[in-house]
Amino acid sequence: MAKKTKKKGLTPRCEDFSAWYNEVVLQAELADYPPVRGSMVIRPWGYGIWENMQRALDDMFKASGHQNAYFPLLIPMSFIEREKEHVKGFKPELAVVTHAGGKELEEPYVIRPTSETIIYSMYSKWVQSYRDLPILLNQWANVMRWELRTRLFLRTSEFLWQEGHTAHASQDEAEEEARTILGIYRTFMEDWMAMPPVTGLKTEAEKFAGAVRSYACEALMQDGKALQAGTSHMLGQNFARQFGLTFQSKEGREEFAWNTSWGVSTRLVGGLIMTHGDDMGVVVPPKLAPIQVIVVPIARSDDEWATVAEKARQIVNTLRDAGVRADADHRRHLSPGAKFFEWERKGVPLRLEVGPRDVARGEVVVVRRVTAEGEARKEAVPEARALGETAGWLKALQTLLLQGARARREAGTHRGEVSSVEELGALLDEGAGFVYSGWSGDPDVEERAKDVRATIRLIPDEEFRSATAPTRCAGGGEARTEVVWARAY
Amino acid sequence: MAKKTKKKGLTPRCEDFSAWYNEVVLQAELADYPPVRGSMVIRPWGYGIWENMQRALDDMFKASGHQNAYFPLLIPMSFIEREKEHVKGFKPELAVVTHAGGKELEEPYVIRPTSETIIYSMYSKWVQSYRDLPILLNQWANVMRWELRTRLFLRTSEFLWQEGHTAHASQDEAEEEARTILGIYRTFMEDWMAMPPVTGLKTEAEKFAGAVRSYACEALMQDGKALQAGTSHMLGQNFARQFGLTFQSKEGREEFAWNTSWGVSTRLVGGLIMTHGDDMGVVVPPKLAPIQVIVVPIARSDDEWATVAEKARQIVNTLRDAGVRADADHRRHLSPGAKFFEWERKGVPLRLEVGPRDVARGEVVVVRRVTAEGEARKEAVPEARALGETAGWLKALQTLLLQGARARREAGTHRGEVSSVEELGALLDEGAGFVYSGWSGDPDVEERAKDVRATIRLIPDEEFRSATAPTRCAGGGEARTEVVWARAY
């Protein structure tokens, strides 16, 4: 389907990371631009990755006691306006339905930018007593936030996500839920995406509109910019108060429930691309790859084709029986070279080439999309061994990608004292990604840091903090806490 | 969560089927009314059924070569207006976004009522040659059709569905695709939902707005009304012409592609309820039940509770290991009776009761939600036997439900000559569901049949036709083909 683009090269990452990103998304057929401003079409290869992400996360949510449900796309304007901070954060980005069924509506609806308001209004109907709590629901849905500057996957007006919304009888329980989910997100990003994030707390200036506390996973991309990859919010009783979400406590008192909300989105696909991609294309971690092994039969004559195509089919069947997502590329009109090019661009972890001589020798040629130091990219291997070791190779590749990403994160992290916003800017200009520093807690420092395009990504969780806590604030003066600065997507 | 409704009885089906339906949807916690006109909230039990439907259908789509993708929610108004028949069908039901990002839009967008226009505009970008065909894509999405009279699951302004959209190089191939999908829908409805439909072709008056031919599955509900449960359309080149979806043929000619589109929606959940529900509540076919076996521990004292709760956990684990979706109801504040009531209303196929005496005897009490003739509803069974036979019982129950539904469909079917619209109306008044008759092919007969609230549901496929073809048209005169009439949802 992409003949027009197949021969195109990619701008190298070092030359223009942003151009590389756009090209790779289009050429790997992950997504495309529709004739709808700021939106995206997610093509099968991109959607296949998202489906695997969904499956993994959904299993984790369910294993921790959550269930899925579905709430309406349209929210009455008056609902969005009820929680003051919430509406301040979202109003500028709303898409508004004013007409429907051929008539002007009495009250306009907004397309959900997030669903706290509609969901907690339902919870208030369902909850009477502490026995009805907790409610632990999640929904997989599309949301809309009208954005001026969009990038495929990273920032689009419409995107797909999951949003969890829970209600609890106590603050402690809500706080624990918010932290549990943060842990699930981190595990998912490390174990499935091979994208190790730093976790921690958002500052007041950066937290979710309507939350008491926002936790987040921040991952470092190859260009040194941070990507907010998942957030988990302790909402306190802010929404419960506005929507009358009360319950009768064990002691018989009427109390407001405590809420959390949390989400990850198709933005994760963008994070995956910017974490692992190289100048040949995308690299998809095996656990998320829609196709983990592509088998390419190679032949000159029709006779040869019959042999190698049959062998390719056998190999695919054997691998599938072993639980490997394998496929064969049986297209006759494309040269082997064109196929190699396409599957490398799409980031399939392993390729098995099967030519007539390989079949005669009982061998296949194994080609790794990414190699460890000293590892051969391409080698001829006895077929039986290749079939037996494929699962192991995929596992090793998954680990290799995580190690690589972790090493890049560490190499891109600067720790130590930073005593001015200018110094912070200089460090980022020189290529630092995450800059750890002390912070006084004064939001004015965050305001001034905008001049060097830096934001506090997190007050990091304990395990990410520096061994020696910094004593000086990056805005000058004394530090009260350690923070992580970065330029962010 | 549903304490308020738990004690409520249901209106018997024979008294008021429509009231029964609404009550059962709310009381079984399948769905609820949100504060958004015509929309619905799908609660975890209803969504769990939908998820199982999705999984089964998705597997079948993928096994037949389809892939998933995602296209935008918003469609430019001018796109919807391009195919004349299409816009005529959908314009009255559109929800329109006129403002976004704080500004009035230059061109309004509509929330997709279906996605032919946006999808084929993308295909026209992706397809150059016959080698790029077929394209076999599906999306799982929400759509919006502003409805005046809504019913939970059956007809709501927003609903969830899948919509497949394919492009082919020849009419024959498109025709074959439309029929293949109809077959998949039928298999799904029979094997998973235990809801055996009649399949066939829609008349010109009833076909999809923009299609050349529409195929459909029509199922007979317990109240004798037909439910259109899935449709598959051969769109010809209608949309390809409007969106410039052309390809270069093998012979080097520029040709328009041939399209199909097809969908089933959350309406299926409504169909499932109206096919199997009884005066106690919903009955969910085992293959789709989020919980297939509910284990209820029964105890008076805390000591007894410790024993039976532990036994319940063991049983659940054993069943889960065997691939059965089992859960235990460990709530202490509800009586066993209240639990039985709740799970019966929700339609869990099997209940296992575990009391202290049962544990002492090594037995469990098995209670079937639905029984075959002569089968015990409730019996004490040695635990090991119960565990070993559960999978078999579920399978038998699935078959039993299909047989029951098929028998009802046959009992509700009238075949023979019908020679006037009045006669047709009388048959339907007397309780016939599907009335087979001859038809001249004249749309005026369909127009007149509206007086008796009857529509031609299908020109049935061969295997559903009567052994002796009717010779007279239900509108008078001579028949050219056999059709199936019904009153429909």
Coordinates of N, CA, C and O in Angstrom, one line a residue, chain A residues 6-99:
Chain A
K6 N 8.0 3.8 -0.3 CA 8.9 2.7 0.0 C 10.4 3.0 -0.3 O 11.2 2.6 0.4
K7 N 10.6 3.8 -1.3 CA 12.0 4.0 -1.7 C 12.6 5.2 -0.9 O 13.7 5.5 -1.0
K8 N 11.7 5.9 -0.3 CA 12.2 7.1 0.4 C 13.1 6.8 1.6 O 12.9 5.9 2.3
G9 N 14.1 7.7 1.7 CA 15.0 7.5 2.9 C 14.4 8.3 4.1 O 13.4 9.1 3.9
L10 N 15.0 8.1 5.3 CA 14.5 8.9 6.4 C 15.6 9.9 6.7 O 16.8 9.7 6.6
T11 N 15.1 11.1 7.1 CA 16.1 12.1 7.7 C 16.7 11.4 8.9 O 16.0 10.9 9.7
P12 N 18.1 11.5 9.0 CA 18.7 10.9 10.2 C 18.2 11.6 11.5 O 18.0 12.8 11.4
R13 N 18.2 10.9 12.6 CA 17.7 11.5 13.8 C 18.6 12.6 14.3 O 18.1 13.6 14.8
C14 N 19.9 12.5 14.1 CA 20.8 13.5 14.6 C 20.6 14.8 13.8 O 20.9 15.9 14.3
E15 N 20.1 14.7 12.6 CA 20.0 15.9 11.8 C 18.7 16.7 12.2 O 18.7 17.9 12.4
D16 N 17.6 16.0 12.3 CA 16.3 16.6 12.6 C 15.4 15.5 13.2 O 14.7 14.8 12.5
F17 N 15.4 15.4 14.5 CA 14.7 14.4 15.2 C 13.2 14.5 14.9 O 12.5 13.5 14.7
S18 N 12.7 15.7 14.8 CA 11.3 15.9 14.6 C 10.8 15.5 13.2 O 9.8 14.9 13.0
A19 N 11.7 15.8 12.2 CA 11.4 15.4 10.8 C 11.5 13.9 10.7 O 10.6 13.2 10.1
W20 N 12.5 13.3 11.4 CA 12.6 11.8 11.4 C 11.4 11.2 12.0 O 10.8 10.2 11.4
Y21 N 10.9 11.8 13.1 CA 9.7 11.2 13.7 C 8.5 11.2 12.8 O 7.8 10.2 12.6
N22 N 8.2 12.3 12.2 CA 7.1 12.4 11.3 C 7.2 11.4 10.1 O 6.2 10.8 9.7
E23 N 8.4 11.4 9.6 CA 8.6 10.5 8.4 C 8.4 9.0 8.8 O 7.8 8.2 8.1
V24 N 9.0 8.7 10.0 CA 8.9 7.3 10.4 C 7.5 6.8 10.7 O 7.0 5.7 10.3
V25 N 6.7 7.7 11.2 CA 5.3 7.4 11.5 C 4.5 7.2 10.2 O 3.8 6.2 10.1
L26 N 4.8 8.0 9.2 CA 4.1 7.8 7.9 C 4.6 6.6 7.1 O 3.9 5.8 6.6
Q27 N 6.0 6.5 7.1 CA 6.6 5.5 6.2 C 6.4 4.1 6.8 O 6.4 3.1 6.1
A28 N 6.4 4.0 8.1 CA 6.2 2.7 8.8 C 4.7 2.4 8.8 O 4.2 1.3 9.3
E29 N 3.9 3.3 8.2 CA 2.4 3.1 8.1 C 1.8 2.9 9.5 O 0.9 2.0 9.7
L30 N 2.3 3.7 10.5 CA 1.7 3.6 11.8 C 0.5 4.5 11.9 O -0.5 4.2 12.5
A31 N 0.5 5.6 11.2 CA -0.6 6.6 11.2 C -0.5 7.4 10.0 O 0.5 7.4 9.3
D32 N -1.6 8.2 9.8 CA -1.7 9.1 8.6 C -2.5 10.3 9.0 O -3.3 10.3 10.0
Y33 N -2.4 11.3 8.2 CA -3.2 12.6 8.4 C -4.5 12.4 7.7 O -4.6 12.2 6.4
P34 N -5.6 12.6 8.4 CA -6.9 12.6 7.7 C -7.3 14.0 7.3 O -6.6 15.0 7.7
P35 N -8.4 14.2 6.5 CA -8.8 15.5 6.2 C -9.6 16.2 7.3 O -10.6 16.8 7.1
V36 N -9.2 16.0 8.5 CA -9.9 16.5 9.7 C -8.8 17.1 10.6 O -7.9 16.4 11.0
R37 N -8.8 18.4 10.7 CA -7.8 19.2 11.4 C -7.4 18.6 12.8 O -8.2 18.4 13.6
G38 N -6.1 18.3 12.9 CA -5.6 17.9 14.2 C -5.9 16.4 14.6 O -5.5 16.0 15.7
S39 N -6.6 15.7 13.7 CA -6.9 14.3 14.1 C -5.9 13.4 13.4 O -4.9 13.8 12.8
M40 N -6.0 12.1 13.7 CA -5.2 11.1 13.0 C -5.9 9.9 12.6 O -6.9 9.5 13.3
V41 N -5.4 9.2 11.6 CA -5.9 7.9 11.3 C -4.8 6.9 11.8 O -3.6 7.1 11.5
I42 N -5.2 6.0 12.6 CA -4.2 5.0 13.1 C -4.3 3.8 12.2 O -5.4 3.1 12.1
R43 N -3.2 3.5 11.5 CA -3.2 2.4 10.5 C -3.0 1.1 11.2 O -2.6 1.0 12.3
P44 N -3.2 0.0 10.5 CA -3.2 -1.3 11.1 C -1.9 -1.6 11.9 O -2.0 -2.2 13.0
W45 N -0.8 -1.2 11.4 CA 0.5 -1.5 12.1 C 0.5 -0.7 13.5 O 0.9 -1.3 14.5
G46 N 0.1 0.5 13.4 CA 0.1 1.3 14.7 C -1.0 0.8 15.6 O -0.8 0.8 16.8
Y47 N -2.2 0.5 15.0 CA -3.3 0.0 15.8 C -3.0 -1.3 16.5 O -3.4 -1.6 17.6
G48 N -2.2 -2.2 15.7 CA -1.8 -3.5 16.3 C -1.0 -3.3 17.5 O -1.1 -4.1 18.5
I49 N -0.1 -2.3 17.5 CA 0.8 -2.1 18.7 C -0.1 -1.6 19.8 O 0.0 -2.1 20.9
W50 N -1.1 -0.7 19.5 CA -2.0 -0.2 20.5 C -2.8 -1.3 21.1 O -3.1 -1.4 22.3
E51 N -3.3 -2.2 20.2 CA -4.1 -3.3 20.7 C -3.3 -4.2 21.7 O -3.9 -4.7 22.7
N52 N -2.0 -4.4 21.4 CA -1.2 -5.2 22.3 C -1.0 -4.5 23.6 O -1.0 -5.1 24.7
M53 N -0.9 -3.2 23.5 CA -0.8 -2.4 24.8 C -2.0 -2.5 25.6 O -2.0 -2.7 26.8
Q54 N -3.2 -2.3 24.9 CA -4.4 -2.4 25.6 C -4.6 -3.7 26.3 O -5.0 -3.8 27.5
R55 N -4.3 -4.8 25.6 CA -4.5 -6.1 26.2 C -3.7 -6.3 27.5 O -4.2 -6.8 28.5
A56 N -2.4 -5.8 27.4 CA -1.5 -6.0 28.5 C -2.0 -5.2 29.7 O -2.1 -5.6 30.9
L57 N -2.4 -3.9 29.4 CA -2.8 -3.0 30.5 C -4.2 -3.5 31.1 O -4.4 -3.5 32.3
D58 N -5.1 -3.9 30.2 CA -6.4 -4.4 30.6 C -6.3 -5.6 31.5 O -7.0 -5.7 32.5
D59 N -5.4 -6.5 31.2 CA -5.1 -7.6 32.1 C -4.7 -7.2 33.4 O -5.1 -7.7 34.5
M60 N -3.8 -6.2 33.5 CA -3.3 -5.7 34.8 C -4.3 -5.0 35.6 O -4.4 -5.2 36.8
F61 N -5.2 -4.2 34.9 CA -6.3 -3.6 35.6 C -7.2 -4.6 36.2 O -7.6 -4.5 37.3
K62 N -7.5 -5.6 35.4 CA -8.5 -6.6 35.9 C -7.9 -7.4 37.0 O -8.6 -7.7 38.0
A63 N -6.6 -7.7 36.9 CA -6.0 -8.5 38.0 C -5.9 -7.7 39.3 O -5.9 -8.3 40.3
S64 N -6.0 -6.4 39.2 CA -6.1 -5.6 40.4 C -7.5 -5.2 40.8 O -7.7 -4.2 41.5
G65 N -8.5 -5.9 40.3 CA -9.8 -5.7 40.7 C -10.7 -4.6 40.0 O -11.8 -4.3 40.4
H66 N -10.2 -4.1 38.8 CA -10.9 -3.1 38.1 C -11.8 -3.8 37.0 O -11.5 -4.9 36.5
Q67 N -12.9 -3.1 36.7 CA -13.8 -3.6 35.6 C -13.9 -2.5 34.6 O -13.8 -1.3 34.9
N68 N -14.3 -2.9 33.4 CA -14.5 -1.9 32.4 C -16.0 -1.5 32.3 O -16.9 -2.3 32.6
A69 N -16.3 -0.3 31.9 CA -17.6 0.2 31.6 C -17.5 1.2 30.5 O -16.4 1.4 30.0
Y70 N -18.7 1.8 30.1 CA -18.6 2.8 29.1 C -19.6 3.9 29.4 O -20.8 3.7 29.7
F71 N -19.1 5.2 29.4 CA -19.9 6.3 29.7 C -20.0 7.2 28.4 O -19.2 7.1 27.5
P72 N -21.0 8.1 28.4 CA -21.3 8.9 27.2 C -20.1 9.8 26.7 O -19.4 10.4 27.4
L73 N -20.1 9.9 25.4 CA -19.1 10.8 24.7 C -19.5 12.2 24.9 O -18.6 13.1 25.1
L74 N -20.8 12.6 25.0 CA -21.2 14.0 25.1 C -21.4 14.3 26.6 O -22.1 13.5 27.3
I75 N -21.0 15.4 27.0 CA -21.2 15.9 28.4 C -21.8 17.2 28.4 O -21.4 18.1 27.6
P76 N -22.9 17.4 29.2 CA -23.6 18.7 29.2 C -22.5 19.8 29.6 O -21.7 19.6 30.5
M77 N -22.6 20.9 28.9 CA -21.6 22.0 29.2 C -21.6 22.4 30.7 O -20.6 22.6 31.3
S78 N -22.8 22.3 31.3 CA -22.9 22.8 32.7 C -22.2 21.8 33.6 O -21.7 22.2 34.7
F79 N -22.0 20.6 33.2 CA -21.2 19.6 34.1 C -19.8 20.0 34.1 O -19.1 20.0 35.2
I80 N -19.2 20.3 32.9 CA -17.8 20.6 32.8 C -17.5 21.9 33.6 O -16.4 22.0 34.2
E81 N -18.5 22.7 33.7 CA -18.3 24.0 34.3 C -18.4 23.9 35.9 O -18.1 24.9 36.5
R82 N -18.8 22.8 36.4 CA -19.1 22.8 37.8 C -17.8 22.8 38.7 O -17.8 23.4 39.8
E83 N -16.7 22.1 38.3 CA -15.5 22.1 39.1 C -14.6 23.2 38.6 O -14.2 23.1 37.4
K84 N -14.4 24.2 39.4 CA -13.7 25.4 38.9 C -12.4 25.2 38.2 O -12.1 25.8 37.2
E85 N -11.5 24.5 38.9 CA -10.2 24.3 38.4 C -10.2 23.4 37.1 O -9.5 23.7 36.1
H86 N -11.1 22.5 37.1 CA -11.3 21.6 36.0 C -11.7 22.4 34.7 O -11.1 22.2 33.7
V87 N -12.7 23.2 34.8 CA -13.2 24.0 33.7 C -12.1 24.9 33.2 O -11.9 25.1 32.0
K88 N -11.3 25.5 34.1 CA -10.2 26.4 33.8 C -9.2 25.7 32.9 O -8.7 26.2 31.9
G89 N -8.9 24.4 33.2 CA -8.0 23.7 32.5 C -8.4 23.2 31.1 O -7.7 23.2 30.2
F90 N -9.7 22.9 31.0 CA -10.2 22.2 29.8 C -11.0 23.1 28.9 O -11.1 22.8 27.7
K91 N -11.6 24.2 29.4 CA -12.5 25.0 28.5 C -11.9 25.4 27.2 O -12.6 25.3 26.1
P92 N -10.6 25.9 27.2 CA -10.1 26.4 25.9 C -10.0 25.3 24.8 O -9.8 25.6 23.7
E93 N -10.0 24.0 25.3 CA -9.8 22.9 24.3 C -11.1 22.2 23.9 O -11.0 21.2 23.3
L94 N -12.2 22.7 24.3 CA -13.4 21.9 24.1 C -14.0 22.0 22.7 O -13.9 23.1 22.0
A95 N -14.5 20.9 22.2 CA -15.3 20.9 21.0 C -16.7 20.8 21.4 O -17.1 20.0 22.2
V96 N -17.6 21.7 20.7 CA -18.9 21.8 21.2 C -20.0 21.5 20.2 O -19.9 21.9 19.0
V97 N -20.9 20.6 20.6 CA -22.0 20.2 19.8 C -23.2 21.2 20.1 O -23.7 21.2 21.2
T98 N -23.5 21.9 19.1 CA -24.6 22.9 19.3 C -25.9 22.5 18.6 O -27.0 23.0 19.0
H99 N -25.8 21.7 17.6 CA -27.0 21.3 16.8 C -27.0 19.7 16.7 O -26.0 19.1 16.6

